[in-house]
Amino acid sequence: MIHEQGVEAYPGSRQYLEAAREAGLHRAVVSSSTNCRDVLEAAGIAEFFEARIDGVVAEREHLKGKPAPDTFLAGAKALGIGPDAAAVFEDAVAGVEAGRAGAFACVVGVDRVGHADALKEHGASIVVQDLAELIEDR
């Protein structure tokens, strides 16, 4: 979510990241943006991620962009896990396709713009409107 004052994380996403960290789950951010680090810092959520695969890394490592699974696979590798033990969280159809192509254990579609059916059709295991829906005790 972007505001005139800057960048602000969705409250439910922040809650999910806090819960995931408290549960001991490893977390990587995957983005095609070359200013991903700045955006995460501006949103106050950089601390939640152990690894960052962004446009800078993708270019340096010659990783193909979504819908190719390369960047997601690099994120899992950076955390020391295989895709069969990892989940992808994605709000774009190309990203859902990338998660499915990478054989990730779960591909969570995040429907922010009313395209839940398209996310499901392209391989989302589950679709939520807000990541807080994935937290048991909320």
mmCIF file of C-alpha atoms in Angstrom:
data_model
loop_
_atom_site.group_PDB
_atom_site.id
_atom_site.type_symbol
_atom_site.label_atom_id
_atom_site.label_comp_id
_atom_site.label_asym_id
_atom_site.label_seq_id
_atom_site.Cartn_x
_atom_site.Cartn_y
_atom_site.Cartn_z
ATOM 1 C CA MET A 1 0.000 0.000 0.000
ATOM 2 C CA ILE A 2 1.498 3.372 -0.987
ATOM 3 C CA HIS A 3 0.408 6.615 0.600
ATOM 4 C CA GLU A 4 1.297 10.199 -0.207
ATOM 5 C CA GLN A 5 3.495 10.224 2.908
ATOM 6 C CA GLY A 6 5.462 7.191 1.737
ATOM 7 C CA VAL A 7 5.144 3.443 1.851
ATOM 8 C CA GLU A 8 3.063 1.614 4.411
ATOM 9 C CA ALA A 9 2.760 -2.136 4.850
ATOM 10 C CA TYR A 10 -0.701 -3.660 4.938
ATOM 11 C CA PRO A 11 -1.505 -4.218 8.643
ATOM 12 C CA GLY A 12 -2.436 -7.866 8.022
ATOM 13 C CA SER A 13 0.838 -8.478 6.222
ATOM 14 C CA ARG A 14 2.786 -7.024 9.146
ATOM 15 C CA GLN A 15 0.794 -9.223 11.556
ATOM 16 C CA TYR A 16 1.536 -12.290 9.446
ATOM 17 C CA LEU A 17 5.251 -11.482 9.270
ATOM 18 C CA GLU A 18 5.368 -11.037 13.049
ATOM 19 C CA ALA A 19 3.560 -14.358 13.574
ATOM 20 C CA ALA A 20 5.821 -16.158 11.090
ATOM 21 C CA ARG A 21 8.942 -14.803 12.792
ATOM 22 C CA GLU A 22 7.612 -15.761 16.246
ATOM 23 C CA ALA A 23 6.859 -19.265 14.937
ATOM 24 C CA GLY A 24 10.461 -19.597 13.753
ATOM 25 C CA LEU A 25 9.580 -19.726 10.061
ATOM 26 C CA HIS A 26 12.259 -18.523 7.660
ATOM 27 C CA ARG A 27 11.297 -15.550 5.491
ATOM 28 C CA ALA A 28 12.630 -14.173 2.222
ATOM 29 C CA VAL A 29 11.265 -11.403 0.064
ATOM 30 C CA VAL A 30 11.308 -11.852 -3.703
ATOM 31 C CA SER A 31 10.741 -8.812 -5.889
ATOM 32 C CA SER A 32 11.689 -7.718 -9.376
ATOM 33 C CA SER A 33 12.152 -4.176 -8.061
ATOM 34 C CA THR A 34 15.649 -2.742 -7.931
ATOM 35 C CA ASN A 35 14.609 -0.482 -5.050
ATOM 36 C CA CYS A 36 13.130 -3.296 -2.945
ATOM 37 C CA ARG A 37 15.456 -2.626 -0.001
ATOM 38 C CA ASP A 38 14.424 1.041 0.121
ATOM 39 C CA VAL A 39 10.728 0.161 -0.060
ATOM 40 C CA LEU A 40 11.027 -2.426 2.736
ATOM 41 C CA GLU A 41 12.893 0.056 4.911
ATOM 42 C CA ALA A 42 10.400 2.851 4.190
ATOM 43 C CA ALA A 43 7.554 0.506 5.113
ATOM 44 C CA GLY A 44 9.346 -0.515 8.306
ATOM 45 C CA ILE A 45 9.373 -4.229 7.501
ATOM 46 C CA ALA A 46 12.949 -4.907 6.326
ATOM 47 C CA GLU A 47 13.748 -6.514 9.691
ATOM 48 C CA PHE A 48 11.304 -9.354 9.022
ATOM 49 C CA PHE A 49 13.270 -10.854 6.124
ATOM 50 C CA GLU A 50 16.352 -13.019 6.384
ATOM 51 C CA ALA A 51 17.012 -12.886 2.647
ATOM 52 C CA ARG A 52 16.145 -10.583 -0.219
ATOM 53 C CA ILE A 53 16.085 -11.588 -3.872
ATOM 54 C CA ASP A 54 15.335 -8.415 -5.809
ATOM 55 C CA GLY A 55 15.988 -6.905 -9.203
ATOM 56 C CA VAL A 56 19.597 -6.192 -8.272
ATOM 57 C CA VAL A 57 20.233 -9.819 -7.296
ATOM 58 C CA ALA A 58 18.300 -11.141 -10.294
ATOM 59 C CA GLU A 59 20.409 -9.082 -12.672
ATOM 60 C CA ARG A 60 23.685 -10.017 -10.976
ATOM 61 C CA GLU A 61 22.799 -13.725 -10.884
ATOM 62 C CA HIS A 62 21.141 -13.752 -14.343
ATOM 63 C CA LEU A 63 17.839 -15.001 -12.911
ATOM 64 C CA LYS A 64 14.806 -15.039 -15.171
ATOM 65 C CA GLY A 65 11.814 -13.018 -14.002
ATOM 66 C CA LYS A 66 8.331 -14.270 -13.253
ATOM 67 C CA PRO A 67 6.555 -16.357 -14.493
ATOM 68 C CA ALA A 68 9.851 -18.291 -14.456
ATOM 69 C CA PRO A 69 10.444 -19.678 -10.946
ATOM 70 C CA ASP A 70 14.112 -18.625 -10.776
ATOM 71 C CA THR A 71 13.802 -15.794 -8.249
ATOM 72 C CA PHE A 72 11.549 -17.803 -5.909
ATOM 73 C CA LEU A 73 13.919 -20.767 -6.118
ATOM 74 C CA ALA A 74 16.812 -18.421 -5.282
ATOM 75 C CA GLY A 75 14.851 -17.181 -2.265
ATOM 76 C CA ALA A 76 14.327 -20.712 -0.977
ATOM 77 C CA LYS A 77 17.985 -21.542 -1.584
ATOM 78 C CA ALA A 78 19.074 -18.411 0.309
ATOM 79 C CA LEU A 79 17.095 -19.713 3.291
ATOM 80 C CA GLY A 80 18.641 -23.167 2.944
ATOM 81 C CA ILE A 81 15.400 -24.956 2.065
ATOM 82 C CA GLY A 82 13.932 -26.583 -0.993
ATOM 83 C CA PRO A 83 10.715 -25.481 -2.672
ATOM 84 C CA ASP A 84 8.993 -28.608 -1.337
ATOM 85 C CA ALA A 85 9.338 -27.101 2.159
ATOM 86 C CA ALA A 86 8.449 -23.518 1.222
ATOM 87 C CA ALA A 87 5.451 -21.375 0.422
ATOM 88 C CA VAL A 88 5.120 -18.527 -2.048
ATOM 89 C CA PHE A 89 2.883 -15.540 -1.273
ATOM 90 C CA GLU A 90 1.960 -13.640 -4.416
ATOM 91 C CA ASP A 91 -0.605 -11.092 -5.570
ATOM 92 C CA ALA A 92 0.078 -11.321 -9.312
ATOM 93 C CA VAL A 93 -0.881 -14.080 -11.732
ATOM 94 C CA ALA A 94 2.699 -14.303 -13.099
ATOM 95 C CA GLY A 95 4.005 -14.786 -9.567
ATOM 96 C CA VAL A 96 1.473 -17.526 -8.828
ATOM 97 C CA GLU A 97 2.533 -19.232 -12.062
ATOM 98 C CA ALA A 98 6.183 -18.940 -10.978
ATOM 99 C CA GLY A 99 5.442 -20.526 -7.611
ATOM 100 C CA ARG A 100 3.592 -23.392 -9.235
ATOM 101 C CA ALA A 101 6.349 -23.858 -11.867
ATOM 102 C CA GLY A 102 8.921 -24.027 -9.064
ATOM 103 C CA ALA A 103 7.002 -26.875 -7.386
ATOM 104 C CA PHE A 104 6.602 -24.986 -4.113
ATOM 105 C CA ALA A 105 4.678 -26.799 -1.384
ATOM 106 C CA CYS A 106 2.062 -24.054 -1.237
ATOM 107 C CA VAL A 107 1.277 -21.034 -3.383
ATOM 108 C CA VAL A 108 -0.816 -18.460 -1.562
ATOM 109 C CA GLY A 109 -2.602 -16.032 -3.831
ATOM 110 C CA VAL A 110 -3.266 -12.645 -2.246
ATOM 111 C CA ASP A 111 -6.279 -11.056 -3.902
ATOM 112 C CA ARG A 112 -5.924 -7.309 -3.487
ATOM 113 C CA VAL A 113 -7.799 -6.317 -6.672
ATOM 114 C CA GLY A 114 -10.654 -8.796 -7.082
ATOM 115 C CA HIS A 115 -8.981 -11.450 -9.204
ATOM 116 C CA ALA A 116 -9.224 -14.487 -6.915
ATOM 117 C CA ASP A 117 -10.525 -16.727 -9.699
ATOM 118 C CA ALA A 118 -7.563 -15.877 -11.946
ATOM 119 C CA LEU A 119 -5.109 -16.581 -9.112
ATOM 120 C CA LYS A 120 -6.740 -19.994 -8.538
ATOM 121 C CA GLU A 121 -6.818 -20.785 -12.266
ATOM 122 C CA HIS A 122 -3.100 -20.067 -12.540
ATOM 123 C CA GLY A 123 -2.096 -22.315 -9.664
ATOM 124 C CA ALA A 124 -2.759 -20.757 -6.263
ATOM 125 C CA SER A 125 -3.268 -23.426 -3.604
ATOM 126 C CA ILE A 126 -5.341 -20.995 -1.572
ATOM 127 C CA VAL A 127 -6.453 -17.389 -2.066
ATOM 128 C CA VAL A 128 -6.846 -14.831 0.728
ATOM 129 C CA GLN A 129 -7.620 -11.134 0.675
ATOM 130 C CA ASP A 130 -5.335 -10.414 3.611
ATOM 131 C CA LEU A 131 -2.436 -12.415 5.048
ATOM 132 C CA ALA A 132 -3.916 -12.034 8.537
ATOM 133 C CA GLU A 133 -6.490 -14.629 7.436
ATOM 134 C CA LEU A 134 -3.679 -17.198 7.730
ATOM 135 C CA ILE A 135 -3.061 -16.529 11.428
ATOM 136 C CA GLU A 136 -4.877 -18.941 13.750
ATOM 137 C CA ASP A 137 -5.262 -16.750 16.828
ATOM 138 C CA ARG A 138 -6.306 -13.400 15.476
#
